[in-house]
GROMACS .gro file of C-alpha atoms in nm:
model
  377
    1MET     CA    1  -0.247  -2.456   1.528
    2ALA     CA    2  -0.495  -2.562   1.270
    3ARG     CA    3  -0.568  -2.302   0.966
    4HIS     CA    4  -0.913  -2.209   0.802
    5ALA     CA    5  -0.715  -1.896   0.601
    6ARG     CA    6  -0.838  -2.070   0.245
    7ARG     CA    7  -1.162  -1.885   0.263
    8LEU     CA    8  -1.098  -1.583   0.405
    9GLY     CA    9  -0.780  -1.555   0.190
   10ALA     CA   10  -1.013  -1.585  -0.119
   11THR     CA   11  -1.239  -1.316   0.044
   12LEU     CA   12  -0.951  -1.052   0.034
   13LEU     CA   13  -0.831  -1.093  -0.250
   14LEU     CA   14  -1.213  -1.072  -0.419
   15GLY     CA   15  -1.213  -0.728  -0.249
   16LEU     CA   16  -0.871  -0.634  -0.331
   17SER     CA   17  -0.959  -0.742  -0.712
   18VAL     CA   18  -1.288  -0.500  -0.668
   19LEU     CA   19  -1.105  -0.238  -0.528
   20LEU     CA   20  -0.896  -0.224  -0.805
   21GLY     CA   21  -1.157  -0.181  -1.101
   22GLY     CA   22  -1.201  -0.562  -1.225
   23ALA     CA   23  -0.946  -0.539  -1.417
   24CYS     CA   24  -0.771  -0.823  -1.135
   25ALA     CA   25  -0.876  -1.230  -1.143
   26VAL     CA   26  -0.906  -1.461  -0.865
   27GLU     CA   27  -0.819  -1.816  -0.957
   28TYR     CA   28  -0.774  -2.120  -0.776
   29VAL     CA   29  -0.428  -2.296  -0.847
   30PRO     CA   30  -0.338  -2.644  -0.722
   31ASP     CA   31  -0.052  -2.654  -0.480
   32ALA     CA   32   0.190  -2.956  -0.460
   33GLN     CA   33  -0.025  -3.114  -0.267
   34GLY     CA   34  -0.289  -3.095  -0.482
   35THR     CA   35  -0.486  -2.825  -0.253
   36PRO     CA   36  -0.652  -2.546  -0.419
   37ARG     CA   37  -0.540  -2.239  -0.352
   38ALA     CA   38  -0.692  -1.877  -0.457
   39VAL     CA   39  -0.456  -1.666  -0.651
   40LEU     CA   40  -0.482  -1.282  -0.772
   41ARG     CA   41  -0.406  -1.225  -1.126
   42VAL     CA   42  -0.300  -0.864  -1.140
   43PRO     CA   43  -0.267  -0.743  -1.551
   44SER     CA   44   0.126  -0.699  -1.539
   45THR     CA   45   0.273  -0.372  -1.631
   46PRO     CA   46   0.626  -0.389  -1.876
   47ALA     CA   47   0.902  -0.367  -1.698
   48PRO     CA   48   1.135  -0.077  -1.826
   49ALA     CA   49   1.430  -0.115  -2.028
   50GLY     CA   50   1.779  -0.160  -1.835
   51LEU     CA   51   1.824   0.075  -1.538
   52PRO     CA   52   2.064   0.376  -1.533
   53ALA     CA   53   2.459   0.216  -1.473
   54ALA     CA   54   2.557   0.577  -1.288
   55GLY     CA   55   2.532   0.521  -0.909
   56MET     CA   56   2.405   0.174  -0.897
   57THR     CA   57   2.576  -0.137  -0.715
   58LEU     CA   58   2.483  -0.482  -0.800
   59THR     CA   59   2.626  -0.688  -0.538
   60PRO     CA   60   2.464  -0.701  -0.188
   61THR     CA   61   2.750  -0.680   0.084
   62PRO     CA   62   2.680  -0.903   0.324
   63THR     CA   63   2.488  -1.155   0.161
   64PRO     CA   64   2.109  -1.162   0.317
   65ALA     CA   65   1.938  -1.420   0.564
   66LEU     CA   66   1.618  -1.574   0.496
   67ARG     CA   67   1.369  -1.703   0.795
   68ARG     CA   68   1.024  -1.866   0.770
   69LEU     CA   69   0.828  -1.698   1.045
   70THR     CA   70   0.536  -1.937   0.972
   71GLU     CA   71   0.395  -2.271   0.905
   72PRO     CA   72   0.323  -2.364   0.554
   73GLY     CA   73  -0.007  -2.213   0.396
   74CYS     CA   74  -0.101  -1.993   0.708
   75CYS     CA   75  -0.176  -1.679   0.557
   76SER     CA   76  -0.180  -1.385   0.349
   77GLY     CA   77  -0.204  -0.950   0.361
   78VAL     CA   78   0.124  -0.919   0.555
   79GLY     CA   79   0.238  -0.631   0.715
   80TRP     CA   80   0.444  -0.490   1.028
   81SER     CA   81   0.371  -0.352   1.357
   82ALA     CA   82   0.442   0.036   1.375
   83ASP     CA   83   0.733  -0.062   1.614
   84GLY     CA   84   0.848  -0.291   1.405
   85THR     CA   85   0.858  -0.626   1.616
   86ARG     CA   86   0.570  -0.844   1.453
   87VAL     CA   87   0.468  -0.935   1.119
   88LEU     CA   88   0.083  -0.905   1.094
   89TYR     CA   89  -0.124  -1.084   0.920
   90VAL     CA   90  -0.526  -1.196   0.915
   91ASP     CA   91  -0.644  -1.530   1.007
   92LYS     CA   92  -0.939  -1.719   1.200
   93PRO     CA   93  -0.722  -2.063   1.354
   94ASP     CA   94  -0.922  -2.318   1.511
   95GLY     CA   95  -1.260  -2.166   1.369
   96ARG     CA   96  -1.225  -1.866   1.571
   97PRO     CA   97  -1.313  -1.506   1.406
   98ALA     CA   98  -1.138  -1.356   1.209
   99ALA     CA   99  -0.814  -1.143   1.376
  100LEU     CA  100  -0.510  -0.923   1.295
  101TRP     CA  101  -0.199  -1.164   1.435
  102GLY     CA  102   0.112  -1.111   1.471
  103VAL     CA  103   0.446  -1.311   1.443
  104ALA     CA  104   0.733  -1.172   1.657
  105ALA     CA  105   1.049  -1.135   1.410
  106ALA     CA  106   1.282  -1.245   1.668
  107THR     CA  107   1.163  -1.501   1.828
  108GLY     CA  108   0.870  -1.638   1.594
  109GLU     CA  109   0.603  -1.638   1.860
  110GLN     CA  110   0.259  -1.526   1.754
  111ALA     CA  111   0.000  -1.386   1.939
  112PRO     CA  112  -0.349  -1.168   1.837
  113TYR     CA  113  -0.302  -0.859   1.777
  114SER     CA  114  -0.599  -0.702   1.708
  115ALA     CA  115  -0.992  -0.867   1.776
  116VAL     CA  116  -1.081  -0.644   1.485
  117VAL     CA  117  -0.999  -0.682   1.128
  118GLY     CA  118  -0.928  -0.290   1.021
  119ALA     CA  119  -0.718  -0.021   0.874
  120LEU     CA  120  -0.428   0.022   1.156
  121GLN     CA  121  -0.365   0.377   1.202
  122PHE     CA  122  -0.224   0.640   1.411
  123ALA     CA  123   0.048   0.412   1.510
  124ASP     CA  124  -0.149   0.137   1.535
  125ARG     CA  125  -0.407   0.278   1.823
  126TYR     CA  126  -0.645   0.295   1.584
  127VAL     CA  127  -0.846   0.021   1.378
  128ILE     CA  128  -1.090   0.123   1.161
  129ALA     CA  129  -1.346  -0.121   0.969
  130ARG     CA  130  -1.646  -0.119   0.803
  131GLN     CA  131  -1.904  -0.180   0.962
  132PRO     CA  132  -2.096  -0.463   0.878
  133SER     CA  133  -2.464  -0.349   0.881
  134SER     CA  134  -2.420  -0.019   0.642
  135ALA     CA  135  -2.177   0.031   0.341
  136GLN     CA  136  -2.180   0.389   0.486
  137SER     CA  137  -2.023   0.354   0.811
  138VAL     CA  138  -1.668   0.279   0.972
  139THR     CA  139  -1.616   0.234   1.345
  140VAL     CA  140  -1.299   0.401   1.489
  141HIS     CA  141  -1.141   0.098   1.753
  142ASP     CA  142  -0.934   0.280   1.980
  143ARG     CA  143  -0.673  -0.035   2.125
  144GLU     CA  144  -0.563   0.241   2.422
  145THR     CA  145  -0.907   0.258   2.566
  146GLU     CA  146  -1.113   0.048   2.385
  147ALA     CA  147  -1.356   0.324   2.312
  148ARG     CA  148  -1.601   0.282   1.976
  149LEU     CA  149  -1.601   0.569   1.762
  150ASP     CA  150  -1.894   0.538   1.439
  151VAL     CA  151  -1.826   0.768   1.145
  152TRP     CA  152  -2.135   0.807   0.917
  153GLY     CA  153  -2.186   0.970   0.519
  154VAL     CA  154  -1.848   0.769   0.440
  155GLY     CA  155  -1.783   0.637   0.073
  156GLY     CA  156  -1.377   0.610   0.056
  157PHE     CA  157  -1.205   0.479   0.383
  158PRO     CA  158  -1.067   0.755   0.657
  159LEU     CA  159  -0.718   0.842   0.712
  160VAL     CA  160  -0.648   0.980   1.068
  161SER     CA  161  -0.408   1.250   1.029
  162PRO     CA  162  -0.056   1.230   1.198
  163ASP     CA  163  -0.178   1.469   1.517
  164GLY     CA  164  -0.466   1.256   1.589
  165ALA     CA  165  -0.734   1.553   1.598
  166ARG     CA  166  -0.883   1.452   1.241
  167ILE     CA  167  -0.975   1.202   0.998
  168ALA     CA  168  -1.019   1.300   0.601
  169TYR     CA  169  -1.224   1.099   0.416
  170THR     CA  170  -1.472   1.113   0.067
  171ALA     CA  171  -1.846   1.114   0.153
  172HIS     CA  172  -2.071   0.845   0.055
  173VAL     CA  173  -2.300   0.956  -0.267
  174ALA     CA  174  -2.594   0.826  -0.346
  175TRP     CA  175  -2.599   0.765  -0.620
  176GLN     CA  176  -2.287   0.770  -0.902
  177PRO     CA  177  -2.204   0.704  -1.281
  178VAL     CA  178  -2.063   0.390  -1.406
  179ALA     CA  179  -1.751   0.564  -1.557
  180PHE     CA  180  -1.513   0.582  -1.277
  181SER     CA  181  -1.363   0.893  -1.378
  182ARG     CA  182  -1.712   1.078  -1.352
  183ARG     CA  183  -1.795   0.956  -1.017
  184LEU     CA  184  -1.840   1.226  -0.742
  185ALA     CA  185  -1.561   1.247  -0.455
  186PRO     CA  186  -1.664   1.535  -0.208
  187ILE     CA  187  -1.355   1.573   0.020
  188MET     CA  188  -1.409   1.564   0.371
  189VAL     CA  189  -1.167   1.653   0.665
  190ALA     CA  190  -1.365   1.611   1.021
  191ALA     CA  191  -1.342   1.552   1.396
  192LEU     CA  192  -1.173   1.216   1.503
  193ASP     CA  193  -1.495   1.100   1.610
  194GLY     CA  194  -1.692   1.186   1.292
  195ALA     CA  195  -1.841   1.524   1.464
  196GLU     CA  196  -1.848   1.874   1.270
  197PRO     CA  197  -1.783   1.720   0.960
  198ARG     CA  198  -1.655   1.956   0.608
  199GLN     CA  199  -1.640   1.935   0.281
  200LEU     CA  200  -1.380   2.113   0.127
  201VAL     CA  201  -1.334   2.016  -0.235
  202THR     CA  202  -1.537   1.800  -0.479
  203LEU     CA  203  -1.334   1.592  -0.675
  204TYR     CA  204  -1.430   1.329  -0.968
  205GLY     CA  205  -1.283   0.983  -0.995
  206GLY     CA  206  -1.071   1.039  -0.700
  207GLY     CA  207  -0.992   1.068  -0.340
  208VAL     CA  208  -0.773   1.146  -0.056
  209VAL     CA  209  -0.439   0.974  -0.101
  210GLU     CA  210  -0.247   1.118   0.211
  211TRP     CA  211  -0.199   1.329   0.498
  212PHE     CA  212   0.105   1.551   0.502
  213PRO     CA  213   0.318   1.542   0.810
  214ASP     CA  214   0.218   1.876   0.929
  215SER     CA  215  -0.139   1.762   0.965
  216SER     CA  216  -0.239   2.105   0.756
  217ARG     CA  217  -0.234   1.966   0.429
  218LEU     CA  218  -0.392   1.668   0.185
  219LEU     CA  219  -0.252   1.481  -0.115
  220LEU     CA  220  -0.544   1.400  -0.335
  221PHE     CA  221  -0.596   1.282  -0.667
  222GLY     CA  222  -0.858   1.297  -0.908
  223ARG     CA  223  -1.031   1.556  -1.167
  224GLN     CA  224  -1.131   1.905  -1.117
  225ASP     CA  225  -1.357   1.822  -1.405
  226PRO     CA  226  -1.555   1.494  -1.447
  227TYR     CA  227  -1.495   1.525  -1.861
  228THR     CA  228  -1.105   1.544  -1.812
  229GLU     CA  229  -0.946   1.262  -1.990
  230ARG     CA  230  -0.631   1.286  -1.742
  231PRO     CA  231  -0.626   1.279  -1.300
  232SER     CA  232  -0.380   1.470  -1.126
  233LEU     CA  233  -0.266   1.492  -0.788
  234TRP     CA  234  -0.339   1.772  -0.613
  235GLU     CA  235  -0.148   1.909  -0.280
  236MET     CA  236  -0.457   2.058  -0.030
  237ASP     CA  237  -0.486   2.311   0.243
  238ALA     CA  238  -0.691   2.118   0.518
  239ALA     CA  239  -0.893   2.448   0.670
  240THR     CA  240  -0.949   2.622   0.331
  241GLY     CA  241  -0.969   2.367   0.059
  242ALA     CA  242  -0.717   2.567  -0.157
  243LEU     CA  243  -0.615   2.357  -0.398
  244GLU     CA  244  -0.216   2.335  -0.607
  245HIS     CA  245  -0.168   2.102  -0.860
  246LEU     CA  246   0.132   1.848  -0.874
  247ALA     CA  247   0.127   1.599  -1.180
  248ALA     CA  248  -0.089   1.451  -1.418
  249ALA     CA  249  -0.135   1.135  -1.575
  250ALA     CA  250  -0.352   0.920  -1.784
  251ARG     CA  251  -0.308   0.674  -1.523
  252LEU     CA  252  -0.191   0.713  -1.174
  253ARG     CA  253  -0.112   0.445  -0.944
  254ASN     CA  254   0.112   0.355  -0.647
  255ILE     CA  255   0.082   0.691  -0.520
  256SER     CA  256   0.313   0.762  -0.199
  257LEU     CA  257   0.400   1.012   0.039
  258SER     CA  258   0.785   1.076   0.140
  259PRO     CA  259   0.792   1.029   0.536
  260ASP     CA  260   0.862   1.372   0.550
  261GLY     CA  261   0.640   1.505   0.288
  262ALA     CA  262   0.871   1.623   0.040
  263TRP     CA  263   0.819   1.433  -0.257
  264VAL     CA  264   0.593   1.198  -0.393
  265VAL     CA  265   0.639   0.894  -0.581
  266PHE     CA  266   0.363   0.778  -0.862
  267LEU     CA  267   0.340   0.493  -1.129
  268ALA     CA  268   0.242   0.701  -1.473
  269LEU     CA  269   0.056   0.471  -1.713
  270PHE     CA  270  -0.117   0.461  -2.065
  271GLU     CA  271   0.099   0.794  -2.176
  272GLN     CA  272   0.088   0.867  -2.518
  273ASP     CA  273   0.499   0.868  -2.475
  274PRO     CA  274   0.611   0.568  -2.395
  275TYR     CA  275   0.906   0.751  -2.194
  276ARG     CA  276   0.674   0.857  -1.936
  277ASN     CA  277   0.538   0.536  -1.861
  278THR     CA  278   0.763   0.445  -1.550
  279THR     CA  279   0.761   0.531  -1.173
  280TRP     CA  280   0.825   0.927  -1.108
  281ALA     CA  281   0.886   1.087  -0.792
  282LEU     CA  282   0.795   1.475  -0.777
  283HIS     CA  283   0.932   1.692  -0.490
  284VAL     CA  284   0.637   1.887  -0.373
  285ASP     CA  285   0.821   2.231  -0.293
  286THR     CA  286   1.003   2.276  -0.668
  287GLY     CA  287   0.760   2.101  -0.878
  288ALA     CA  288   1.070   1.896  -0.992
  289GLN     CA  289   1.014   1.572  -1.145
  290ARG     CA  290   1.260   1.216  -1.167
  291ARG     CA  291   1.240   0.951  -1.328
  292LEU     CA  292   1.299   0.677  -1.149
  293ASN     CA  293   1.250   0.358  -1.421
  294PHE     CA  294   1.067   0.097  -1.238
  295ALA     CA  295   0.755  -0.037  -1.206
  296GLY     CA  296   0.746  -0.224  -0.924
  297THR     CA  297   0.590  -0.228  -0.532
  298TYR     CA  298   0.807  -0.033  -0.307
  299GLY     CA  299   0.784   0.116   0.079
  300TRP     CA  300   0.994   0.410   0.228
  301VAL     CA  301   1.226   0.385   0.487
  302GLY     CA  302   1.082   0.532   0.780
  303GLY     CA  303   1.364   0.782   0.946
  304GLU     CA  304   1.510   0.854   0.599
  305PRO     CA  305   1.370   1.106   0.371
  306ALA     CA  306   1.436   1.018   0.030
  307THR     CA  307   1.482   0.623   0.046
  308LEU     CA  308   1.260   0.404  -0.133
  309ILE     CA  309   1.288  -0.026  -0.101
  310TYR     CA  310   1.164  -0.182  -0.438
  311VAL     CA  311   1.102  -0.506  -0.606
  312PRO     CA  312   1.061  -0.467  -0.943
  313PRO     CA  313   0.895  -0.742  -1.213
  314ARG     CA  314   1.113  -1.035  -1.300
  315ARG     CA  315   1.275  -1.136  -1.641
  316THR     CA  316   1.098  -1.462  -1.636
  317PRO     CA  317   0.854  -1.696  -1.414
  318ASP     CA  318   1.155  -1.938  -1.315
  319GLU     CA  319   1.409  -1.605  -1.186
  320GLY     CA  320   1.338  -1.527  -0.806
  321PHE     CA  321   1.248  -1.164  -0.694
  322SER     CA  322   1.537  -0.872  -0.580
  323VAL     CA  323   1.552  -0.593  -0.364
  324TRP     CA  324   1.635  -0.291  -0.453
  325LYS     CA  325   1.782   0.056  -0.265
  326LEU     CA  326   1.721   0.362  -0.385
  327ASP     CA  327   1.780   0.714  -0.285
  328VAL     CA  328   1.504   0.967  -0.485
  329ALA     CA  329   1.716   1.245  -0.457
  330THR     CA  330   2.040   1.145  -0.619
  331GLY     CA  331   1.931   0.852  -0.823
  332GLU     CA  332   2.159   0.633  -0.662
  333ARG     CA  333   2.097   0.267  -0.603
  334ALA     CA  334   2.170  -0.098  -0.492
  335ARG     CA  335   2.093  -0.429  -0.505
  336LEU     CA  336   1.998  -0.595  -0.170
  337THR     CA  337   1.947  -0.928  -0.265
  338ASP     CA  338   2.082  -1.155  -0.586
  339PRO     CA  339   1.838  -1.385  -0.700
  340ALA     CA  340   2.113  -1.620  -0.763
  341GLN     CA  341   2.195  -1.619  -0.392
  342THR     CA  342   1.890  -1.563  -0.251
  343PRO     CA  343   1.587  -1.636  -0.470
  344LEU     CA  344   1.251  -1.465  -0.336
  345PHE     CA  345   0.926  -1.581  -0.466
  346ILE     CA  346   0.699  -1.416  -0.364
  347ALA     CA  347   0.303  -1.462  -0.411
  348ASN     CA  348   0.072  -1.213  -0.557
  349GLY     CA  349   0.305  -0.893  -0.467
  350ASP     CA  350   0.259  -0.963  -0.094
  351TRP     CA  351   0.512  -0.799   0.058
  352ALA     CA  352   0.580  -0.516   0.339
  353LEU     CA  353   0.911  -0.355   0.475
  354SER     CA  354   0.972  -0.306   0.808
  355PRO     CA  355   0.918   0.048   0.940
  356ASP     CA  356   1.321   0.043   0.966
  357GLY     CA  357   1.358  -0.081   0.595
  358THR     CA  358   1.606  -0.361   0.684
  359ARG     CA  359   1.404  -0.592   0.672
  360VAL     CA  360   1.112  -0.781   0.431
  361ALA     CA  361   0.803  -0.987   0.532
  362PHE     CA  362   0.655  -1.171   0.219
  363VAL     CA  363   0.433  -1.482   0.144
  364SER     CA  364   0.625  -1.722  -0.003
  365ALA     CA  365   0.441  -1.856  -0.387
  366GLU     CA  366   0.637  -2.199  -0.281
  367ASP     CA  367   0.464  -2.321   0.059
  368TYR     CA  368   0.246  -1.998   0.122
  369ALA     CA  369   0.444  -1.933   0.437
  370ILE     CA  370   0.540  -1.614   0.592
  371TRP     CA  371   0.923  -1.551   0.530
  372LEU     CA  372   1.129  -1.337   0.648
  373LEU     CA  373   1.463  -1.090   0.453
  374GLU     CA  374   1.684  -0.995   0.638
  375MET     CA  375   1.922  -0.743   0.453
  376ASN     CA  376   2.141  -0.645   0.724
  377PRO     CA  377   2.186  -0.979   0.873
   0.00000   0.00000   0.00000
């Protein structure tokens, strides 16, 4: 099947660069055949020195298995369907409009998954996409009923509550200061179709991160005072707007809530104390913080309250990546792949964890195909 993903991939990379505040750059690097390919250069984060010896397993058992799912040069923006059966990606084969496609993890069969390219939410029932005619509006596409719900006055991307009844987002503000830390972020909650919007609080230089699983609270980040140097993480009551402070750092990145809502994991950067510059886990109820001592990308294992799968930075460019498993509550970790046995060369951090935590789909930096890593073959 003919592929026309290069231009689309460059557009997605450029969009990601903008979302990351312009700190990234898109370069075109020739592949083995001399074809220029768009590569997103992301500023590197220093890897923490060493890992705690206690509770750490180094030898993966059994040996993981690798399998290619698509042809070389295929895709970007890899993800998983909510049921864990398909690996999703953006493509526009044979000159057709861009769409979300899926490849069956079991059989390799490829088929369209959604005609609309956007964010899949609520067990993939809804696809939320920006309206091309207006930067202030989004459309919620219902994949079950094929209904379209237009939501206006949207600044940040809406998030559907776990019960499917409401959305949360930052409202559009007509004029904003150049400095991101001083930009207004009015936090809004509305019905799924955008009706009855309510502004609960206003933060600066932040927005909505996630809903808590009970649909009654939201995880936010930002500043209450625009002149505060350090942004914070907040727990907000979605009915009253009451805020509870959780944590703060000079820079907050990779913020994510555990599946049960008990833990918040985040990367702290540019702290004056070098010890603070790493990934941390915060227990929402007790306020206790645990230093996780890695700076790579990660995903939560569904069905397990406090288990992370993460990919730390490599020590050298020639070394393959490795995959680790970490119990946030106990600090126990195990290496699931050994670069000497199962070398992983992941392009631009483009990987995704299956919902059950047993498989990783990634775009290979060697052939730009999607590969499947089965950690428990």
